[in-house]
Amino acid sequence: DAMVIQNPRYQVTQFGKPVTLSCSQTLNHNVMYWYQQKSSQAPKLLFHYYDKDFNNEADTPDNFQSRRPNTSFCFLDIRSPGLGDAAMYLCATSRAAGTDTQYFGPGTRLTVL
Amino acid sequence: DQQVKQNSPSLSVQEGRISILNCDYTNSMFDYFLWYKKYPAEGPTFLISISSIKDKNEDGRFTVFLNKSAKHLSLHIVPSQPGDSAVYFCAAIDEKLTFGTGTRLTIIP
């Protein structure tokens, strides 16, 4: 089955210790997105890649970076996690940008100690 | 500034009855609207969508209504089934997808 896979599903890190979250897709979609969702809040777009073109949201902190080494994989790097970065991180893909349906992975829940 | 609002955090409906989930938006540039469904420990799953040029879209038990003048949309589920128990997110697109905070729907057997 074509899908969006996120690893790990649960990640615990220490305050200030860099952490990387992984997303892979078998849908061969051009666009990959990273969202942050805090408890009882709406998922919030951090950035997205259209193919190799990186698009950062204006209010995404510099602490968050992303890499997309190939079509299938996209990584979210948090350089110095703070307690406020504890959240669910959702990866999504779509064939094209705009109104194309986005398909989400199961998410990675990040805990910062 | 929450551009997509779901004012009911939770809703309980008897099995077999109609579930109505509501969503309001403030950005008149939104031209496409979607509903996503989310089970615990899973990512959101696309359910149904509607373009701003339409006022209704139906897919089986699910119907979405759009009232552009009121900047309001709603999702109707008829008849409601226990498997419909989930969190439902309303979302809207102008240049990006903007989500509401979700409504937790519980179907009572």
PDB file of C-alpha atoms in Angstrom:
ATOM      1  CA  ASP A   1       0.000   0.000   0.000  1.00  0.00           C
ATOM      2  CA  ALA A   2       1.246   3.457  -0.903  1.00  0.00           C
ATOM      3  CA  MET A   3       1.698   5.465   2.224  1.00  0.00           C
ATOM      4  CA  VAL A   4       3.421   8.119   4.301  1.00  0.00           C
ATOM      5  CA  ILE A   5       5.678   6.707   7.002  1.00  0.00           C
ATOM      6  CA  GLN A   6       7.082   8.569   9.981  1.00  0.00           C
ATOM      7  CA  ASN A   7       9.857   7.350  12.243  1.00  0.00           C
ATOM      8  CA  PRO A   8      10.075   7.179  15.103  1.00  0.00           C
ATOM      9  CA  ARG A   9       6.466   7.353  16.317  1.00  0.00           C
ATOM     10  CA  TYR A  10       7.631   8.585  19.724  1.00  0.00           C
ATOM     11  CA  GLN A  11      10.815  10.542  20.348  1.00  0.00           C
ATOM     12  CA  VAL A  12      12.194  11.737  23.653  1.00  0.00           C
ATOM     13  CA  THR A  13      15.023  14.244  23.706  1.00  0.00           C
ATOM     14  CA  GLN A  14      16.699  16.473  26.234  1.00  0.00           C
ATOM     15  CA  PHE A  15      16.449  20.232  26.360  1.00  0.00           C
ATOM     16  CA  GLY A  16      18.939  21.615  23.845  1.00  0.00           C
ATOM     17  CA  LYS A  17      19.894  18.248  22.327  1.00  0.00           C
ATOM     18  CA  PRO A  18      19.467  18.165  18.534  1.00  0.00           C
ATOM     19  CA  VAL A  19      16.874  15.768  17.214  1.00  0.00           C
ATOM     20  CA  THR A  20      15.875  14.595  13.734  1.00  0.00           C
ATOM     21  CA  LEU A  21      12.485  13.295  12.707  1.00  0.00           C
ATOM     22  CA  SER A  22      12.073  11.250   9.554  1.00  0.00           C
ATOM     23  CA  CYS A  23       9.349  10.998   6.912  1.00  0.00           C
ATOM     24  CA  SER A  24       9.228   8.781   3.853  1.00  0.00           C
ATOM     25  CA  GLN A  25       6.587   8.283   1.183  1.00  0.00           C
ATOM     26  CA  THR A  26       5.836   5.662  -1.433  1.00  0.00           C
ATOM     27  CA  LEU A  27       3.281   7.847  -3.255  1.00  0.00           C
ATOM     28  CA  ASN A  28       5.922   9.524  -5.465  1.00  0.00           C
ATOM     29  CA  HIS A  29       4.386  12.888  -4.637  1.00  0.00           C
ATOM     30  CA  ASN A  30       6.176  16.110  -5.507  1.00  0.00           C
ATOM     31  CA  VAL A  31       5.292  18.047  -2.379  1.00  0.00           C
ATOM     32  CA  MET A  32       6.172  17.173   1.203  1.00  0.00           C
ATOM     33  CA  TYR A  33       5.034  19.156   4.243  1.00  0.00           C
ATOM     34  CA  TRP A  34       5.879  19.346   7.940  1.00  0.00           C
ATOM     35  CA  TYR A  35       3.225  20.419  10.448  1.00  0.00           C
ATOM     36  CA  GLN A  36       3.456  20.982  14.200  1.00  0.00           C
ATOM     37  CA  GLN A  37       0.423  20.210  16.323  1.00  0.00           C
ATOM     38  CA  LYS A  38       0.328  21.086  19.998  1.00  0.00           C
ATOM     39  CA  SER A  39      -2.305  19.719  22.335  1.00  0.00           C
ATOM     40  CA  SER A  40      -5.859  20.895  21.502  1.00  0.00           C
ATOM     41  CA  GLN A  41      -4.531  23.159  18.740  1.00  0.00           C
ATOM     42  CA  ALA A  42      -4.777  23.092  14.973  1.00  0.00           C
ATOM     43  CA  PRO A  43      -1.904  21.576  12.983  1.00  0.00           C
ATOM     44  CA  LYS A  44       0.371  24.426  11.933  1.00  0.00           C
ATOM     45  CA  LEU A  45       2.442  24.365   8.747  1.00  0.00           C
ATOM     46  CA  LEU A  46       6.178  24.764   9.382  1.00  0.00           C
ATOM     47  CA  PHE A  47       7.494  24.428   5.823  1.00  0.00           C
ATOM     48  CA  HIS A  48       7.148  22.429   2.650  1.00  0.00           C
ATOM     49  CA  TYR A  49       9.215  21.226  -0.276  1.00  0.00           C
ATOM     50  CA  TYR A  50       7.938  21.390  -3.846  1.00  0.00           C
ATOM     51  CA  ASP A  51      10.357  18.921  -5.358  1.00  0.00           C
ATOM     52  CA  LYS A  52      13.691  20.424  -4.248  1.00  0.00           C
ATOM     53  CA  ASP A  53      12.364  23.931  -3.677  1.00  0.00           C
ATOM     54  CA  PHE A  54      12.154  24.725   0.031  1.00  0.00           C
ATOM     55  CA  ASN A  55       9.371  27.014   1.275  1.00  0.00           C
ATOM     56  CA  ASN A  56       9.573  28.231   4.846  1.00  0.00           C
ATOM     57  CA  GLU A  57       6.593  29.747   6.655  1.00  0.00           C
ATOM     58  CA  ALA A  58       7.363  33.259   7.891  1.00  0.00           C
ATOM     59  CA  ASP A  59       6.716  32.424  11.536  1.00  0.00           C
ATOM     60  CA  THR A  60       8.644  29.138  11.652  1.00  0.00           C
ATOM     61  CA  PRO A  61      11.482  29.521  14.183  1.00  0.00           C
ATOM     62  CA  ASP A  62      15.057  29.292  12.889  1.00  0.00           C
ATOM     63  CA  ASN A  63      15.520  26.400  15.303  1.00  0.00           C
ATOM     64  CA  PHE A  64      13.602  24.243  12.806  1.00  0.00           C
ATOM     65  CA  GLN A  65      15.300  23.094   9.624  1.00  0.00           C
ATOM     66  CA  SER A  66      14.423  20.575   6.950  1.00  0.00           C
ATOM     67  CA  ARG A  67      16.196  18.418   4.389  1.00  0.00           C
ATOM     68  CA  ARG A  68      14.864  16.555   1.407  1.00  0.00           C
ATOM     69  CA  PRO A  69      17.670  14.422  -0.050  1.00  0.00           C
ATOM     70  CA  ASN A  70      15.411  12.729  -2.594  1.00  0.00           C
ATOM     71  CA  THR A  71      11.752  12.442  -3.623  1.00  0.00           C
ATOM     72  CA  SER A  72      10.959   9.806  -1.019  1.00  0.00           C
ATOM     73  CA  PHE A  73      12.490  11.221   2.126  1.00  0.00           C
ATOM     74  CA  CYS A  74      12.166  14.418   4.136  1.00  0.00           C
ATOM     75  CA  PHE A  75      13.710  15.201   7.515  1.00  0.00           C
ATOM     76  CA  LEU A  76      12.835  17.697  10.227  1.00  0.00           C
ATOM     77  CA  ASP A  77      15.817  18.854  12.281  1.00  0.00           C
ATOM     78  CA  ILE A  78      15.309  20.685  15.552  1.00  0.00           C
ATOM     79  CA  ARG A  79      18.681  22.162  16.412  1.00  0.00           C
ATOM     80  CA  SER A  80      18.119  23.042  20.069  1.00  0.00           C
ATOM     81  CA  PRO A  81      14.763  21.763  21.291  1.00  0.00           C
ATOM     82  CA  GLY A  82      13.045  23.765  23.984  1.00  0.00           C
ATOM     83  CA  LEU A  83      10.225  22.671  26.253  1.00  0.00           C
ATOM     84  CA  GLY A  84       7.822  24.571  24.002  1.00  0.00           C
ATOM     85  CA  ASP A  85       8.737  22.363  21.042  1.00  0.00           C
ATOM     86  CA  ALA A  86       7.084  19.328  22.590  1.00  0.00           C
ATOM     87  CA  ALA A  87       4.311  18.485  20.136  1.00  0.00           C
ATOM     88  CA  MET A  88       3.063  16.065  17.517  1.00  0.00           C
ATOM     89  CA  TYR A  89       4.917  16.526  14.236  1.00  0.00           C
ATOM     90  CA  LEU A  90       2.961  15.518  11.145  1.00  0.00           C
ATOM     91  CA  CYS A  91       4.402  14.884   7.705  1.00  0.00           C
ATOM     92  CA  ALA A  92       2.151  15.112   4.664  1.00  0.00           C
ATOM     93  CA  THR A  93       2.518  14.763   0.907  1.00  0.00           C
ATOM     94  CA  SER A  94       0.571  15.864  -2.154  1.00  0.00           C
ATOM     95  CA  ARG A  95       1.003  15.365  -5.856  1.00  0.00           C
ATOM     96  CA  ALA A  96       0.946  19.092  -6.497  1.00  0.00           C
ATOM     97  CA  ALA A  97       0.542  22.222  -4.409  1.00  0.00           C
ATOM     98  CA  GLY A  98      -2.663  24.200  -4.048  1.00  0.00           C
ATOM     99  CA  THR A  99      -5.883  22.229  -3.726  1.00  0.00           C
ATOM    100  CA  ASP A 100      -4.371  18.778  -4.205  1.00  0.00           C
ATOM    101  CA  THR A 101      -5.313  16.460  -1.353  1.00  0.00           C
ATOM    102  CA  GLN A 102      -2.652  16.078   1.312  1.00  0.00           C
ATOM    103  CA  TYR A 103      -1.961  12.617   2.705  1.00  0.00           C
ATOM    104  CA  PHE A 104      -0.682  12.506   6.247  1.00  0.00           C
ATOM    105  CA  GLY A 105       1.606  10.159   8.103  1.00  0.00           C
ATOM    106  CA  PRO A 106       0.768   8.957  11.632  1.00  0.00           C
ATOM    107  CA  GLY A 107       2.945  11.606  13.255  1.00  0.00           C
ATOM    108  CA  THR A 108       5.879  11.634  15.658  1.00  0.00           C
ATOM    109  CA  ARG A 109       5.173  12.696  19.217  1.00  0.00           C
ATOM    110  CA  LEU A 110       8.167  14.608  20.557  1.00  0.00           C
ATOM    111  CA  THR A 111       8.804  14.914  24.284  1.00  0.00           C
ATOM    112  CA  VAL A 112      11.446  17.334  25.554  1.00  0.00           C
ATOM    113  CA  LEU A 113      12.839  16.691  29.034  1.00  0.00           C
TER     114      LEU A 113
ATOM    115  CA  ASP B   1      -5.271  34.807  14.706  1.00  0.00           C
ATOM    116  CA  GLN B   2      -7.352  31.696  14.080  1.00  0.00           C
ATOM    117  CA  GLN B   3      -8.656  31.967  10.519  1.00  0.00           C
ATOM    118  CA  VAL B   4     -10.548  28.663  10.685  1.00  0.00           C
ATOM    119  CA  LYS B   5     -12.649  28.119  13.773  1.00  0.00           C
ATOM    120  CA  GLN B   6     -14.416  25.085  15.133  1.00  0.00           C
ATOM    121  CA  ASN B   7     -16.234  26.379  18.164  1.00  0.00           C
ATOM    122  CA  SER B   8     -17.448  23.031  19.472  1.00  0.00           C
ATOM    123  CA  PRO B   9     -14.554  21.027  20.935  1.00  0.00           C
ATOM    124  CA  SER B  10     -16.781  17.991  21.319  1.00  0.00           C
ATOM    125  CA  LEU B  11     -20.086  16.542  20.159  1.00  0.00           C
ATOM    126  CA  SER B  12     -22.003  13.400  21.166  1.00  0.00           C
ATOM    127  CA  VAL B  13     -24.617  11.887  18.876  1.00  0.00           C
ATOM    128  CA  GLN B  14     -26.766   8.777  19.125  1.00  0.00           C
ATOM    129  CA  GLU B  15     -26.005   6.030  16.616  1.00  0.00           C
ATOM    130  CA  GLY B  16     -28.262   6.313  13.562  1.00  0.00           C
ATOM    131  CA  ARG B  17     -28.948  10.024  14.031  1.00  0.00           C
ATOM    132  CA  ILE B  18     -27.447  12.922  12.113  1.00  0.00           C
ATOM    133  CA  SER B  19     -24.110  14.426  13.180  1.00  0.00           C
ATOM    134  CA  ILE B  20     -23.570  18.064  12.225  1.00  0.00           C
ATOM    135  CA  LEU B  21     -20.107  19.559  12.631  1.00  0.00           C
ATOM    136  CA  ASN B  22     -19.664  23.264  12.094  1.00  0.00           C
ATOM    137  CA  CYS B  23     -16.806  25.451  10.944  1.00  0.00           C
ATOM    138  CA  ASP B  24     -16.424  29.206  10.461  1.00  0.00           C
ATOM    139  CA  TYR B  25     -13.688  31.061   8.638  1.00  0.00           C
ATOM    140  CA  THR B  26     -12.578  34.658   8.369  1.00  0.00           C
ATOM    141  CA  ASN B  27     -10.362  34.744   5.276  1.00  0.00           C
ATOM    142  CA  SER B  28     -12.408  35.547   2.170  1.00  0.00           C
ATOM    143  CA  MET B  29      -9.483  34.387  -0.002  1.00  0.00           C
ATOM    144  CA  PHE B  30     -10.066  30.757   0.933  1.00  0.00           C
ATOM    145  CA  ASP B  31     -11.273  29.002  -2.212  1.00  0.00           C
ATOM    146  CA  TYR B  32     -11.262  25.346  -1.245  1.00  0.00           C
ATOM    147  CA  PHE B  33     -12.421  23.628   1.919  1.00  0.00           C
ATOM    148  CA  LEU B  34     -11.795  20.168   3.294  1.00  0.00           C
ATOM    149  CA  TRP B  35     -12.728  17.941   6.180  1.00  0.00           C
ATOM    150  CA  TYR B  36     -10.208  15.562   7.683  1.00  0.00           C
ATOM    151  CA  LYS B  37     -10.904  12.782  10.153  1.00  0.00           C
ATOM    152  CA  LYS B  38      -8.364  11.688  12.751  1.00  0.00           C
ATOM    153  CA  TYR B  39      -8.314   8.560  14.875  1.00  0.00           C
ATOM    154  CA  PRO B  40      -6.017   8.336  17.928  1.00  0.00           C
ATOM    155  CA  ALA B  41      -2.386   7.502  17.059  1.00  0.00           C
ATOM    156  CA  GLU B  42      -3.039   8.084  13.353  1.00  0.00           C
ATOM    157  CA  GLY B  43      -2.555  11.059  11.057  1.00  0.00           C
ATOM    158  CA  PRO B  44      -5.501  13.032   9.654  1.00  0.00           C
ATOM    159  CA  THR B  45      -7.276  11.296   6.768  1.00  0.00           C
ATOM    160  CA  PHE B  46      -8.975  13.234   3.989  1.00  0.00           C
ATOM    161  CA  LEU B  47     -12.762  12.848   4.108  1.00  0.00           C
ATOM    162  CA  ILE B  48     -14.495  15.257   1.747  1.00  0.00           C
ATOM    163  CA  SER B  49     -13.908  18.623   0.105  1.00  0.00           C
ATOM    164  CA  ILE B  50     -15.789  21.455  -1.554  1.00  0.00           C
ATOM    165  CA  SER B  51     -14.789  24.211  -3.931  1.00  0.00           C
ATOM    166  CA  SER B  52     -15.903  27.766  -3.258  1.00  0.00           C
ATOM    167  CA  ILE B  53     -17.930  27.722  -6.487  1.00  0.00           C
ATOM    168  CA  LYS B  54     -20.251  25.090  -5.020  1.00  0.00           C
ATOM    169  CA  ASP B  55     -22.561  25.117  -2.025  1.00  0.00           C
ATOM    170  CA  LYS B  56     -22.900  21.373  -1.497  1.00  0.00           C
ATOM    171  CA  ASN B  57     -20.900  18.218  -2.050  1.00  0.00           C
ATOM    172  CA  GLU B  58     -22.043  14.737  -1.164  1.00  0.00           C
ATOM    173  CA  ASP B  59     -20.178  11.458  -0.792  1.00  0.00           C
ATOM    174  CA  GLY B  60     -22.173   8.588   0.622  1.00  0.00           C
ATOM    175  CA  ARG B  61     -23.131   9.343   4.208  1.00  0.00           C
ATOM    176  CA  PHE B  62     -21.092  12.553   4.224  1.00  0.00           C
ATOM    177  CA  THR B  63     -22.294  15.925   2.914  1.00  0.00           C
ATOM    178  CA  VAL B  64     -20.494  19.229   3.178  1.00  0.00           C
ATOM    179  CA  PHE B  65     -22.408  22.496   2.888  1.00  0.00           C
ATOM    180  CA  LEU B  66     -20.771  25.839   2.200  1.00  0.00           C
ATOM    181  CA  ASN B  67     -22.389  29.226   2.909  1.00  0.00           C
ATOM    182  CA  LYS B  68     -19.944  31.767   1.540  1.00  0.00           C
ATOM    183  CA  SER B  69     -21.895  34.832   2.592  1.00  0.00           C
ATOM    184  CA  ALA B  70     -21.827  33.614   6.191  1.00  0.00           C
ATOM    185  CA  LYS B  71     -18.281  32.208   5.857  1.00  0.00           C
ATOM    186  CA  HIS B  72     -19.577  28.985   7.298  1.00  0.00           C
ATOM    187  CA  LEU B  73     -19.365  25.345   6.359  1.00  0.00           C
ATOM    188  CA  SER B  74     -20.769  22.237   7.916  1.00  0.00           C
ATOM    189  CA  LEU B  75     -20.293  18.486   7.657  1.00  0.00           C
ATOM    190  CA  HIS B  76     -23.349  16.260   7.930  1.00  0.00           C
ATOM    191  CA  ILE B  77     -23.008  12.554   8.642  1.00  0.00           C
ATOM    192  CA  VAL B  78     -26.172  10.508   8.143  1.00  0.00           C
ATOM    193  CA  PRO B  79     -26.690   7.990   9.628  1.00  0.00           C
ATOM    194  CA  SER B  80     -23.966   8.215  12.266  1.00  0.00           C
ATOM    195  CA  GLN B  81     -22.106   4.992  13.032  1.00  0.00           C
ATOM    196  CA  PRO B  82     -19.808   4.042  15.944  1.00  0.00           C
ATOM    197  CA  GLY B  83     -16.827   3.992  13.574  1.00  0.00           C
ATOM    198  CA  ASP B  84     -17.399   7.698  12.939  1.00  0.00           C
ATOM    199  CA  SER B  85     -16.132   8.472  16.446  1.00  0.00           C
ATOM    200  CA  ALA B  86     -12.991  10.536  15.810  1.00  0.00           C
ATOM    201  CA  VAL B  87     -11.681  14.089  15.773  1.00  0.00           C
ATOM    202  CA  TYR B  88     -12.837  16.041  12.710  1.00  0.00           C
ATOM    203  CA  PHE B  89     -10.750  18.911  11.389  1.00  0.00           C
ATOM    204  CA  CYS B  90     -12.094  21.569   9.089  1.00  0.00           C
ATOM    205  CA  ALA B  91      -9.426  23.029   6.780  1.00  0.00           C
ATOM    206  CA  ALA B  92      -9.258  25.712   4.119  1.00  0.00           C
ATOM    207  CA  ILE B  93      -6.844  26.625   1.348  1.00  0.00           C
ATOM    208  CA  ASP B  94      -5.719  29.888  -0.155  1.00  0.00           C
ATOM    209  CA  GLU B  95      -1.989  29.405  -0.695  1.00  0.00           C
ATOM    210  CA  LYS B  96      -1.640  26.853   2.082  1.00  0.00           C
ATOM    211  CA  LEU B  97      -3.776  24.504   4.137  1.00  0.00           C
ATOM    212  CA  THR B  98      -5.077  26.102   7.343  1.00  0.00           C
ATOM    213  CA  PHE B  99      -6.712  23.848   9.924  1.00  0.00           C
ATOM    214  CA  GLY B 100      -9.296  24.438  12.607  1.00  0.00           C
ATOM    215  CA  THR B 101      -8.738  23.110  16.120  1.00  0.00           C
ATOM    216  CA  GLY B 102     -10.968  20.082  15.627  1.00  0.00           C
ATOM    217  CA  THR B 103     -14.203  18.679  17.036  1.00  0.00           C
ATOM    218  CA  ARG B 104     -14.216  15.364  18.842  1.00  0.00           C
ATOM    219  CA  LEU B 105     -17.265  13.394  17.708  1.00  0.00           C
ATOM    220  CA  THR B 106     -18.492  10.537  19.861  1.00  0.00           C
ATOM    221  CA  ILE B 107     -21.213   8.232  18.521  1.00  0.00           C
ATOM    222  CA  ILE B 108     -23.185   6.623  21.311  1.00  0.00           C
ATOM    223  CA  PRO B 109     -24.380   3.068  20.508  1.00  0.00           C
TER     224      PRO B 109
END
